Amino acid sequence: MKKRWRQGEHYVWFSGAAVCLTLLMVAVLLGVVMVNGLGYFWPSDLALATLDDGSRLLGAITNAERVPDRERDNLQFKVGNRDLYGEDFRWIDGAAIADLAYPSNAVLLERVEFGNFHGFLKSLALASDDLAAPGDDWSRLMAALPLVAQRQATVDEMQGHLAELNGEIESLRRQAARLRFDDERAHAEAIHTLQDRMEQLAQRFEGENAAIARTVTELRRSRATFRDAEGREKEIVLADIVRAVRPNAMSVWAKTGFYASKVLELLTDEPRESNTEGGLFPAIFGTVMMVMIMSIFALPMGVVTAVYLREYAREGLLVRLVRIAVYNLAGVPSIVFGVVGLGFFVYGVGSALDVLLFPERLPTPTFGTGGILWASLTLSLLTVPVVIVATEEGLSAIPRGLREASLALGATRFQTLLRVVMPMAVPGIITGFILAVARAAGEVAPLMITGVVKLAPALPIDGNFPYVHLERKFMHLGFHIYDVGFQSPNVEAAKPMVYITTLLLVVIVMVLSLTAVVLRNQMRKRFQSATF
Amino acid sequence: MRIQQSAQPPYRLAVDDPIIAIRNLDLYYGEAQALKDITVAIPRRQVTAFIGPSGCGKSTLLRCLNRLNDLVDSVRITGSIKLEAMEINSGDVDVIELRRRVGMVFQAYNPFPKSIYENVVYGLRIAGVRKRSILDEEARRSLQSAALWEEVKDRLGESAMALSGGQMQRLCIARAIAVNPEVILMDEPCSALDPIATAHIEDLIDALKKTYTVVIVTHNMQQAARVSDYTAFLYLGEMIEFNKTDLIFTQPERRQTQDYITGRFG
């Protein structure tokens, strides 16, 4: 024992314990997020509880609380029907429950508004015959829903076209405004032509709008009436139903299909219900695009800076000061970068751009307000020190002999840099890039004041000219977590969404990092025995 | 070539038609003087060895010949080094051109992490040679001159990192030969190699002197005796003695030289 102590065995154990602790923390964190997040989409059975006082409720059991000396736990039910009860969740005293049943005809509706509905189908009123199908009410409903969804998609498409028309009118209006701004008299004829064209478009707009309104009214006449556990009736428009299932009657396979469709919705659809339901696609898109724009700026800037500091600058007081400044930049709180981004990019550069490029739109700002470009630039300021430090490390690890060999063969310093030094420094640069991406993807504070919003009306890339709209505001997974988890009116219902969003953010960062790590290891293999 | 003994000490050999002539060379690292008043002439198409104990300045002197000391910020050089008619130390000399005329092989073999072929043609590529046929031909010639061709001709595309130490060093020699230099500087080329690989390199040096002037720095006096035609002994930054190798090793004229080669210090 004493001998082991003398040999320093305990230090080995200490460091081993520290590693275990770290791993454990990571595992617990990921575990909690995964269990809570991934379980959410599995359709849970609906329990029909009859209480001692005769009242009844239908819902999924979401939580249980052990009470000492009682036979039955206190149960938390997700009862849904927010429009009827005003609340989604209820705690029920375990002792007060007289009976707990799982009726196979209990229906769970996912709706466009007001969250889930739990109840029983009473009757069905289909507006048009082409929606009709044989069988009982439930199978008729099942047959009608996809058709209704299809028609709803057509309406959405028409509305998309309407938005295009609107955009066209808007751009004409802007052209006219620009001409007026320039010199109204000189361009009188051109302005007149523009106005004629605008009127034509406006007429088409009216016509199409009316057509849409007719279709929608027709579509919304198809309704179904449901009963809740207490027997209260509720008429629900079929077009408002996103999904309808009877979870107690579903097989494992059916539940798996439901789960898959929910995951697909998560990855490809837009959010509903103030972000607590539906998909996360705009946030995923915004996060990835922001990280990419950030990389486009931060990577070259950091690499070039590091190359100058390490390869060209004469080592002296100034270079040392610059290096210390860069290292310290990495420790500045991110919100400070946000403020700098707001002041410099948004109010400074953005406002100047507006005056130069879009004077006719003022006082409405175009670039002079938060947007994905400014947020990305702010983040690239934040991450550039990381890239610089890693690149410098990579450059300094290259043996001097190789540079000398190249120079002795008559290469210039730049040729040496390009052909010998840089290829070998790539693994180091990629390491820096990984760290920068991980940092940028998780950062929220500076984004909140430079361009992130709770709900962006349009993606930063779409089919309208000029296709990439860098001035647009965007959604971000990190901000989504904050918004849904802490700013939403119905926090309890939003909780699973927070876990899911967290999981997605972690997965995205992991995927980005892993790709870079694989790339780096391949590069390393090429240069493996280059050092001796 | 006419060789004669100069009269006054330090013992310097007068060389007729030298390829490199160094005259009154002083070199300072900051305040410290590393080379003191070196005057020596390097004979054409012969092997000249610089010997001396560690820190005596022999590597520094070698690096003066292709201006590799430029890389060290604090170095200051006075005196004259002439390669043929070109004054190497002059400010307006084209360093790139100089380094093409004076190639170098280093102590630690340092092939680039590229293929064998790319290593050999590196110097040509940066000089702007693009034509594949010229590159191929030069690669073959250089590898043959470096006695490596037979061993690698079937795997030119493979990484140079897969070669053995001795092969890597010969590759570095081939790389230096490829740009057709007039002088090849070797800075302890065998110190990282085993005796068999060392013997290979020594044979190679012997073959190279038919075409090139070789200047070699070595720690190993047997090696200097084996491969060189002329030997210069440096001690504490001074050129103590320069003479034909067989004379230096059999009848050194100065006491310090004798002490060193008989192993009394060093």
Coordinates of C-alpha atoms in Angstrom, one line a residue, chain A residues 9 15 34 37 85 161 194 273 363 381 415 422 469 472 498 502:
Chain A
E9 CA -0.7 5.3 -8.0
S15 CA -7.4 11.4 -13.0
M34 CA -33.0 11.6 -25.3
G37 CA -37.4 14.0 -26.2
Y85 CA -61.3 23.3 -20.1
H161 CA -49.4 32.1 -55.8
L194 CA -46.3 51.0 -63.8
E273 CA -49.4 26.7 -32.0
P363 CA -37.9 54.8 -43.2
L381 CA -16.3 37.8 -34.9
Q415 CA 5.4 28.8 -52.5
M422 CA -0.6 24.7 -45.5
H469 CA -32.3 37.0 -48.7
R472 CA -34.2 38.4 -43.5
V498 CA -37.9 21.8 -25.6
T502 CA -32.2 20.4 -27.6

